[in-house]
Short mmCIF file of C-alpha atoms and ligand atoms in Angstrom, two decimals:
data_model
loop_
_atom_site.label_atom_id
_atom_site.label_comp_id
_atom_site.label_asym_id
_atom_site.label_seq_id
_atom_site.Cartn_x
_atom_site.Cartn_y
_atom_site.Cartn_z
CA MET D 6 127.73 122.77 102.07
CA ARG D 7 131.20 121.31 101.92
CA GLU D 8 131.69 118.47 99.44
CA ALA D 9 131.72 115.17 101.39
CA PHE D 10 133.19 112.89 98.74
CA LYS D 11 136.07 115.12 97.70
CA GLY D 12 138.02 114.10 94.66
CA ILE D 13 135.31 111.77 93.38
CA GLY D 14 133.40 113.07 90.38
CA LYS D 15 130.40 111.75 88.53
CA ILE D 16 130.81 108.01 87.90
CA LYS D 17 130.85 107.46 84.15
CA PHE D 18 130.37 104.52 81.85
CA GLU D 19 133.77 103.70 80.35
CA GLY D 20 133.07 100.24 78.91
CA ALA D 21 134.46 96.78 79.53
CA LYS D 22 138.05 97.71 78.61
CA SER D 23 138.37 100.41 81.26
CA SER D 24 140.55 99.66 84.26
CA ASN D 25 139.26 102.62 86.24
CA PRO D 26 137.72 101.18 89.43
CA LEU D 27 135.54 104.29 89.75
CA ALA D 28 133.80 103.79 86.39
CA PHE D 29 131.02 101.57 85.13
CA LYS D 30 132.18 98.81 82.81
CA HIS D 31 128.71 97.50 81.98
CA TYR D 32 126.05 99.86 83.32
CA ASN D 33 125.40 102.38 80.60
CA PRO D 34 122.21 104.13 81.74
CA ASP D 35 121.08 105.26 78.28
CA GLU D 36 121.86 102.04 76.42
CA LEU D 37 118.75 100.34 75.12
CA VAL D 38 118.06 96.73 76.03
CA GLU D 39 114.92 95.25 74.50
CA GLY D 40 114.06 98.80 73.42
CA LYS D 41 114.20 100.27 76.94
CA ALA D 42 117.01 102.24 78.60
CA MET D 43 119.01 100.28 81.18
CA ARG D 44 118.24 102.90 83.83
CA ASP D 45 114.52 102.22 83.37
CA HIS D 46 114.93 98.45 83.53
CA LEU D 47 117.09 98.48 86.63
CA ARG D 48 115.75 101.45 88.62
CA PHE D 49 118.71 101.44 91.05
CA SER D 50 118.06 102.64 94.57
CA VAL D 51 120.35 103.33 97.52
CA ALA D 52 119.32 102.10 100.99
CA TYR D 53 119.71 105.08 103.31
CA TRP D 54 120.16 103.00 106.46
CA HIS D 55 123.14 100.95 105.32
CA ALA D 56 124.80 103.62 103.19
CA PHE D 57 124.57 106.60 105.54
CA CYS D 58 123.67 105.35 109.02
CA GLY D 59 125.43 102.02 109.47
CA GLY D 60 128.92 102.32 110.89
CA GLY D 61 130.18 98.77 110.41
CA SER D 62 129.64 97.52 113.95
CA ASP D 63 128.88 93.83 114.49
CA GLN D 64 128.20 91.68 117.55
CA PHE D 65 131.94 91.48 118.24
CA GLY D 66 133.10 95.01 117.61
CA SER D 67 132.26 98.66 117.27
CA ALA D 68 131.89 100.93 114.24
CA THR D 69 134.81 101.24 111.83
CA ARG D 70 133.56 103.38 108.95
CA GLN D 71 135.01 106.83 108.41
CA LYS D 72 132.23 109.37 108.00
CA PRO D 73 133.99 112.73 108.18
CA TRP D 74 130.73 114.57 107.55
CA ASP D 75 129.00 113.10 110.61
CA ASP D 76 129.44 114.87 113.98
CA GLY D 77 128.14 111.77 115.78
CA SER D 78 125.32 113.69 117.44
CA ASN D 79 121.60 113.06 117.39
CA SER D 80 120.84 116.60 116.32
CA ILE D 81 118.50 117.66 113.54
CA GLU D 82 121.36 119.61 111.96
CA ASN D 83 123.47 116.47 111.72
CA ALA D 84 120.53 114.55 110.26
CA GLN D 85 119.90 117.28 107.68
CA ASN D 86 123.57 117.40 106.81
CA ARG D 87 123.54 113.62 106.33
CA VAL D 88 120.71 114.08 103.81
CA ARG D 89 122.87 116.45 101.76
CA VAL D 90 125.77 113.98 101.88
CA ALA D 91 123.43 111.18 100.75
CA PHE D 92 122.22 113.17 97.77
CA GLU D 93 125.77 114.16 96.82
CA PHE D 94 126.64 110.44 96.83
CA MET D 95 123.58 109.37 94.83
CA GLU D 96 124.05 112.16 92.33
CA LYS D 97 127.69 111.22 91.74
CA LEU D 98 126.79 107.53 91.51
CA GLY D 99 123.85 108.12 89.17
CA ALA D 100 121.32 106.22 91.30
CA GLU D 101 117.86 107.53 90.59
CA PHE D 102 116.07 106.31 93.71
CA TYR D 103 116.53 105.83 97.43
CA CYS D 104 114.66 104.12 100.26
CA PHE D 105 114.52 104.98 103.96
CA HIS D 106 113.08 104.10 107.35
CA ASP D 107 111.62 106.99 109.34
CA ARG D 108 114.23 106.58 112.09
CA ASP D 109 117.20 106.48 109.66
CA VAL D 110 116.60 109.94 108.38
CA ALA D 111 115.55 111.65 111.62
CA PRO D 112 116.36 111.01 115.28
CA GLU D 113 113.80 109.41 117.58
CA GLY D 114 112.50 111.86 120.18
CA ASP D 115 111.32 111.27 123.75
CA THR D 116 107.71 111.13 122.60
CA LEU D 117 106.01 110.20 119.35
CA ALA D 118 105.01 113.84 118.86
CA GLU D 119 108.67 114.86 119.16
CA SER D 120 109.78 112.12 116.75
CA ASN D 121 107.16 113.30 114.25
CA LYS D 122 108.43 116.85 114.58
CA ASN D 123 112.01 115.71 113.98
CA LEU D 124 110.89 113.76 110.95
CA ASP D 125 109.08 116.77 109.50
CA ALA D 126 112.21 118.89 109.83
CA VAL D 127 114.35 116.36 107.94
CA VAL D 128 111.65 115.64 105.34
CA LYS D 129 111.88 119.30 104.44
CA THR D 130 115.56 118.82 103.54
CA LEU D 131 114.83 115.55 101.72
CA LYS D 132 112.24 117.40 99.66
CA GLU D 133 114.70 120.16 98.79
CA GLU D 134 117.38 117.67 97.78
CA GLN D 135 114.94 115.60 95.70
CA LYS D 136 113.95 118.78 93.90
CA ARG D 137 117.56 119.85 93.36
CA THR D 138 118.74 116.49 92.00
CA GLY D 139 115.64 114.81 90.52
CA ILE D 140 116.35 111.72 92.66
CA LYS D 141 113.12 110.01 93.71
CA LEU D 142 111.88 107.99 96.65
CA LEU D 143 111.35 104.34 95.65
CA TRP D 144 109.71 103.50 98.98
CA GLY D 145 109.54 104.60 102.56
CA THR D 146 109.02 102.50 105.66
CA ALA D 147 108.83 102.71 109.44
CA ASN D 148 111.42 101.20 111.76
CA LEU D 149 109.28 99.03 114.04
CA PHE D 150 112.13 96.92 115.39
CA SER D 151 115.02 98.94 116.91
CA HIS D 152 113.41 100.62 119.91
CA PRO D 153 113.02 98.46 123.08
CA ARG D 154 109.23 99.02 122.95
CA TYR D 155 109.19 96.68 119.93
CA ALA D 156 111.20 93.88 121.58
CA ASN D 157 108.09 91.64 121.49
CA GLY D 158 106.93 92.76 118.06
CA ALA D 159 104.89 95.72 116.84
CA ALA D 160 101.64 94.63 115.18
CA THR D 161 102.10 91.25 116.89
CA SER D 162 103.11 92.61 120.28
CA PRO D 163 101.15 91.21 123.24
CA ASN D 164 100.80 94.82 124.40
CA ALA D 165 97.87 96.66 122.77
CA ASP D 166 99.47 100.05 123.46
CA VAL D 167 102.53 99.01 121.46
CA PHE D 168 100.20 97.98 118.62
CA ALA D 169 98.64 101.45 118.76
CA TYR D 170 102.05 103.15 118.83
CA ALA D 171 103.16 101.14 115.80
CA ALA D 172 99.97 102.08 113.94
CA ALA D 173 100.54 105.76 114.67
CA GLN D 174 104.17 105.49 113.56
CA VAL D 175 103.20 103.78 110.29
CA ALA D 176 100.48 106.37 109.65
CA LYS D 177 103.06 109.16 109.94
CA ALA D 178 105.63 107.28 107.82
CA MET D 179 102.98 106.80 105.12
CA GLU D 180 102.12 110.50 105.24
CA VAL D 181 105.73 111.59 104.73
CA THR D 182 106.25 108.96 102.02
CA LYS D 183 103.29 110.47 100.23
CA GLU D 184 104.61 113.98 100.77
CA LEU D 185 107.90 112.97 99.16
CA GLY D 186 106.17 111.41 96.16
CA GLY D 187 107.23 107.90 97.21
CA GLN D 188 106.35 105.24 94.65
CA GLY D 189 105.84 102.60 97.31
CA TYR D 190 105.71 101.77 100.98
CA THR D 191 107.29 98.63 102.48
CA PHE D 192 106.28 96.56 105.47
CA TRP D 193 109.13 94.44 106.74
CA GLY D 194 107.97 92.55 109.81
CA GLY D 195 111.10 93.30 111.84
CA ARG D 196 110.10 91.42 114.99
CA GLU D 197 106.71 90.11 113.87
CA GLY D 198 107.37 86.54 114.88
CA TYR D 199 108.37 84.71 118.04
CA LYS D 200 111.27 83.42 120.09
CA SER D 201 109.24 80.81 121.97
CA LEU D 202 105.83 79.22 121.43
CA LEU D 203 105.57 78.73 125.21
CA ASN D 204 104.63 82.40 125.54
CA THR D 205 102.95 82.99 122.16
CA ASP D 206 99.33 82.93 121.00
CA MET D 207 100.10 82.49 117.32
CA LYS D 208 96.47 82.58 116.17
CA ARG D 209 95.92 85.88 117.94
CA GLU D 210 99.18 87.42 116.68
CA LEU D 211 98.39 86.50 113.06
CA ALA D 212 94.92 88.01 113.43
CA HIS D 213 96.47 91.21 114.82
CA LEU D 214 98.91 91.41 111.91
CA GLY D 215 96.02 90.98 109.46
CA ALA D 216 94.02 93.69 111.22
CA PHE D 217 97.03 96.04 111.25
CA LEU D 218 97.63 95.69 107.50
CA ASN D 219 93.92 96.07 106.73
CA MET D 220 93.91 99.32 108.70
CA ALA D 221 97.00 100.44 106.77
CA VAL D 222 95.14 99.84 103.50
CA GLU D 223 92.19 101.82 104.84
CA TYR D 224 94.46 104.70 105.90
CA LYS D 225 96.18 104.67 102.53
CA LYS D 226 92.81 105.33 100.91
CA GLU D 227 91.96 107.95 103.51
CA ILE D 228 95.10 110.00 102.82
CA LYS D 229 94.97 109.24 99.08
CA PHE D 230 98.44 107.75 98.95
CA LYS D 231 98.78 106.15 95.53
CA GLY D 232 102.05 104.23 96.01
CA GLN D 233 102.33 100.44 95.96
CA PHE D 234 102.33 98.54 99.28
CA TYR D 235 104.98 95.84 99.66
CA ILE D 236 105.58 93.09 102.19
CA GLU D 237 109.19 92.01 102.49
CA PRO D 238 109.45 88.32 103.39
CA LYS D 239 112.14 87.08 105.74
CA PRO D 240 112.05 83.72 107.52
CA LYS D 241 114.07 84.47 110.66
CA GLU D 242 116.44 86.98 112.27
CA PRO D 243 116.01 88.75 114.56
CA THR D 244 113.26 86.35 115.75
CA LYS D 245 113.49 82.58 115.51
CA HIS D 246 110.46 82.53 113.23
CA GLN D 247 109.08 85.50 111.31
CA TYR D 248 105.48 85.32 110.12
CA ASP D 249 106.33 86.75 106.66
CA PHE D 250 108.52 83.69 106.09
CA ASP D 251 108.71 83.64 102.29
CA THR D 252 106.64 84.49 99.20
CA GLY D 253 104.41 81.43 99.49
CA THR D 254 103.66 82.09 103.16
CA VAL D 255 103.02 85.78 102.54
CA TYR D 256 100.62 84.99 99.71
CA GLY D 257 98.63 82.60 101.89
CA PHE D 258 98.50 85.23 104.63
CA LEU D 259 97.35 87.95 102.21
CA LYS D 260 94.61 85.68 100.82
CA ALA D 261 93.44 84.71 104.29
CA ASN D 262 93.10 88.39 105.19
CA GLY D 263 91.59 89.65 101.93
CA LEU D 264 94.73 91.66 101.13
CA GLU D 265 96.01 89.94 97.97
CA ASN D 266 95.11 92.87 95.72
CA ASP D 267 96.64 95.50 97.99
CA PHE D 268 100.17 94.17 98.41
CA LYS D 269 103.05 92.91 96.33
CA VAL D 270 106.31 91.50 97.67
CA ASN D 271 109.65 93.23 98.01
CA LEU D 272 112.05 90.32 97.63
CA GLU D 273 115.50 90.34 99.15
CA ALA D 274 118.13 87.91 97.86
CA ASN D 275 119.62 87.18 101.28
CA HIS D 276 116.17 86.60 102.80
CA ALA D 277 115.41 84.06 100.07
CA THR D 278 118.52 82.06 100.87
CA LEU D 279 117.79 82.24 104.61
CA ALA D 280 114.43 80.63 103.78
CA GLY D 281 116.22 77.81 101.96
CA HIS D 282 115.31 79.11 98.50
CA THR D 283 117.28 80.62 95.67
CA PHE D 284 116.67 84.29 94.94
CA GLN D 285 115.23 83.30 91.56
CA HIS D 286 112.82 80.86 93.18
CA GLU D 287 111.24 83.69 95.15
CA LEU D 288 111.03 85.94 92.09
CA GLU D 289 109.58 83.17 89.94
CA LEU D 290 106.91 82.27 92.49
CA ALA D 291 105.97 85.91 93.07
CA ALA D 292 105.66 86.42 89.31
CA ALA D 293 103.49 83.30 89.00
CA LEU D 294 101.21 84.61 91.78
CA GLY D 295 101.07 88.12 90.30
CA ILE D 296 102.67 89.77 93.35
CA LEU D 297 106.20 90.55 92.15
CA GLY D 298 106.81 94.14 93.21
CA SER D 299 110.33 95.22 94.07
CA VAL D 300 113.75 93.85 94.99
CA ASP D 301 116.22 94.38 97.82
CA ALA D 302 119.39 93.59 95.93
CA ASN D 303 122.13 91.93 97.96
CA ARG D 304 123.55 88.50 98.66
CA GLY D 305 124.37 86.24 101.60
CA ASP D 306 127.47 84.19 102.21
CA LEU D 307 127.38 80.44 101.63
CA LEU D 308 129.45 79.85 104.73
CA LEU D 309 127.58 82.16 107.09
CA GLY D 310 124.03 81.46 108.19
CA TRP D 311 122.74 84.97 108.78
CA ASP D 312 121.64 88.06 106.90
CA THR D 313 125.07 89.36 105.86
CA ASP D 314 123.60 91.88 103.38
CA GLN D 315 126.64 91.87 101.08
CA PHE D 316 126.62 93.74 97.81
CA PRO D 317 125.46 91.58 94.90
CA THR D 318 128.31 90.41 92.66
CA ASP D 319 127.21 86.90 91.70
CA LEU D 320 126.64 86.98 87.94
CA TYR D 321 124.50 83.82 87.90
CA ASP D 322 122.17 85.26 90.52
CA CYS D 323 121.90 88.61 88.76
CA THR D 324 121.32 86.97 85.38
CA MET D 325 118.65 84.59 86.58
CA ALA D 326 116.94 87.36 88.55
CA MET D 327 116.85 89.60 85.47
CA TYR D 328 115.66 86.69 83.31
CA THR D 329 112.66 86.12 85.58
CA LEU D 330 112.05 89.86 85.89
CA LEU D 331 112.09 90.44 82.13
CA ASN D 332 109.84 87.44 81.56
CA ALA D 333 107.44 88.93 84.10
CA GLY D 334 107.36 92.28 82.26
CA GLY D 335 109.92 94.14 84.40
CA PHE D 336 109.41 96.59 87.25
CA LYS D 337 106.31 98.76 87.41
CA THR D 338 106.69 100.67 90.67
CA GLY D 339 109.60 98.69 92.08
CA GLY D 340 113.33 98.76 91.52
CA LEU D 341 116.66 97.31 92.61
CA ASN D 342 117.31 98.70 96.07
CA PHE D 343 120.79 97.94 97.39
CA ASP D 344 119.86 96.76 100.86
CA ALA D 345 123.53 95.97 101.36
CA LYS D 346 126.40 97.18 103.49
CA VAL D 347 130.09 97.52 102.88
CA ALA D 348 132.29 95.08 104.79
CA ARG D 349 133.38 96.16 108.28
CA GLU D 350 136.91 96.18 106.91
CA SER D 351 136.05 98.57 104.06
CA ILE D 352 136.33 101.73 106.06
CA GLU D 353 136.82 104.63 103.65
CA PRO D 354 134.06 106.72 102.05
CA VAL D 355 135.23 105.65 98.57
CA ASP D 356 134.33 102.04 99.43
CA LEU D 357 130.67 103.02 99.26
CA PHE D 358 131.25 103.88 95.60
CA HIS D 359 133.13 100.66 94.84
CA ALA D 360 130.36 98.62 96.45
CA HIS D 361 127.52 100.26 94.52
CA ILE D 362 129.41 100.36 91.23
CA GLY D 363 130.04 96.61 91.53
CA GLY D 364 126.38 95.89 92.23
CA MET D 365 125.18 98.07 89.38
CA ASP D 366 127.62 96.52 86.92
CA ALA D 367 126.68 93.00 88.03
CA PHE D 368 122.98 93.67 87.42
CA ALA D 369 123.74 95.39 84.11
CA ARG D 370 125.59 92.27 82.99
CA GLY D 371 122.70 90.16 84.24
CA LEU D 372 120.24 92.29 82.29
CA LYS D 373 122.21 92.02 79.06
CA ALA D 374 122.73 88.27 79.42
CA ALA D 375 119.05 87.74 80.23
CA ALA D 376 117.96 89.78 77.22
CA LYS D 377 120.20 87.64 75.00
CA MET D 378 118.77 84.46 76.51
CA ARG D 379 115.28 85.74 75.71
CA LYS D 380 116.24 86.79 72.19
CA ASP D 381 117.75 83.39 71.39
CA GLY D 382 114.72 81.79 73.01
CA CYS D 383 116.34 78.42 73.54
CA PHE D 384 115.27 78.03 77.17
CA ALA D 385 111.77 79.30 76.45
CA LYS D 386 111.42 76.89 73.52
CA PHE D 387 112.63 74.00 75.64
CA VAL D 388 110.09 74.79 78.34
CA LYS D 389 107.28 75.21 75.81
CA ASP D 390 108.05 71.88 74.14
CA ARG D 391 108.32 70.17 77.52
CA TYR D 392 104.69 70.99 78.29
CA ALA D 393 103.36 70.42 74.73
CA SER D 394 101.09 67.60 75.91
CA PHE D 395 98.93 70.28 77.57
CA ASP D 396 98.52 72.23 74.33
CA ALA D 397 96.05 69.84 72.68
CA GLY D 398 93.61 67.03 73.41
CA LEU D 399 93.07 65.96 76.98
CA GLY D 400 96.00 68.07 78.25
CA LYS D 401 94.29 71.19 76.96
CA LYS D 402 91.08 70.18 78.72
CA ILE D 403 93.05 69.82 82.00
CA ASP D 404 94.60 73.25 81.51
CA LYS D 405 91.18 74.82 80.94
CA GLY D 406 89.57 73.02 83.87
CA ASN D 407 87.18 71.18 81.53
CA THR D 408 87.56 67.62 82.71
CA ASN D 409 87.10 65.47 85.78
CA PHE D 410 88.48 62.37 87.49
CA GLY D 411 85.87 60.15 85.78
CA GLU D 412 86.94 61.20 82.28
CA LEU D 413 90.64 60.98 83.16
CA GLN D 414 90.12 57.48 84.55
CA THR D 415 88.29 56.27 81.42
CA TYR D 416 90.91 57.90 79.17
CA ILE D 417 94.00 56.43 80.81
CA LEU D 418 92.49 52.99 81.38
CA ALA D 419 91.80 52.82 77.64
CA LYS D 420 95.19 54.28 76.69
CA GLY D 421 97.43 52.22 78.97
CA ASN D 422 100.75 53.31 80.50
CA PRO D 423 102.01 56.83 79.66
CA ALA D 424 105.05 56.93 77.39
CA ALA D 425 108.29 57.90 79.16
CA SER D 426 108.78 61.70 79.22
CA PRO D 427 111.71 62.95 77.09
CA SER D 428 114.95 63.81 78.90
CA ALA D 429 114.80 67.01 80.97
CA ARG D 430 118.37 67.75 79.73
CA VAL D 431 119.41 69.38 82.99
CA GLU D 432 123.15 69.35 82.27
CA MET D 433 122.77 70.44 78.65
CA LEU D 434 120.71 73.45 79.75
CA GLU D 435 123.19 74.35 82.47
CA ASN D 436 125.99 74.18 79.90
CA ILE D 437 124.06 76.50 77.59
CA LEU D 438 123.51 78.95 80.44
CA ASN D 439 127.26 79.15 80.99
CA GLU D 440 127.66 80.44 77.45
CA TYR D 441 125.63 83.54 78.38
CA ILE D 442 127.43 84.47 81.58
C1 LIG F 104 116.12 93.65 107.17
C2 LIG F 104 115.73 94.34 105.95
C3 LIG F 104 115.15 95.70 106.13
C4 LIG F 104 114.04 96.02 105.18
C5 LIG F 104 113.38 97.35 105.42
O1 LIG F 104 116.68 92.40 106.96
O2 LIG F 104 115.93 93.85 104.87
O3 LIG F 104 116.16 96.63 106.07
O4 LIG F 104 114.51 96.04 103.86
O5 LIG F 104 112.90 97.47 106.70
CO1 LIG F 105 115.57 94.51 102.93
#
């Protein structure tokens, strides 16, 4: 096959002093941080849909991106060729994982049987390229939101036949994910939500979603797929309200449906901010609940209220994300998947490199800063001291669940008013954080 990214070689680590825009300044894959190679901490993944399918169109204008390798057709040959281009890109970039939706990699046919056949043909090429390069599948997923049949949802569609179609599509997507050695499988509830409550039976839709995911767990066992299941929360867009609103909502839903041991969350930075949270908030809560799985690495725009999926470059965000991740023990099956797209104005193939290099360097800096914060331990010590009253005496009994309202009443009536808590030192801590960035 002809080289698609001509003139661009393997992206190398050249260090902070380099002025080469096509080199890493901070991401040095073999460098050890806390005794582990950066590549194994960060587990970078390329999102197939944005990187190789998206053309840069938006609601006001058509595609702008130059993709000289793409003949614009819906043929299997073009899809297979796109796979080879993708692996050339990932190999040159040094990304070790990728993620895809079924309909990104292979064209949708007129029937499900035809779509499955198309998928099988492209999976064959994906398998060959994985073997050739050693690049692995972080997770696979099914696109249950683009086709008009899913306009009213998939697992929460009011049409039982659409529910069945979605189940069959997910079953096939799980099978190919297994075939490709995928380490996970993601459920993003594309249109699982509503536009209007005037036409929606919410109780019934939530029950259907629970049933759908329970059947997916059953099928996973049936086909012996060992990957991790993820739910990707998002509060809105395309629907007004999406049922997988945020980590807290997803956890409640999993518990209510007996699924809390079968799923973790795949957290996306831009989805967190759409939900009115910081990215770190979502990571911290997921870690506290034991469901932190994987990350869709991107960022939103403070001035735009939708899912802009920009490449992550905010050093505070990347540092705080890595701080929470390291404190939680790091990724097991998950990774940092760049669910991000180049700007509509960034039209040349080389821009895909600039975008990913920037994201990888930003997270590498975040990782190093977070490791230093952990080594110095000043934030951890502050937090530990702040809760010291729970380490002994009555506080310890509260922590262990060994007391009751009666005892607490007697205790505090005898003791009198609590002493004022020491200063929370918000500004001092923020100033210290700045020293690490
Ligand atoms: C949409 C989104 C998806 C999921 C996979 O906002 O993030 O691309 O990551 O379906
Ligand atoms: Co995503």
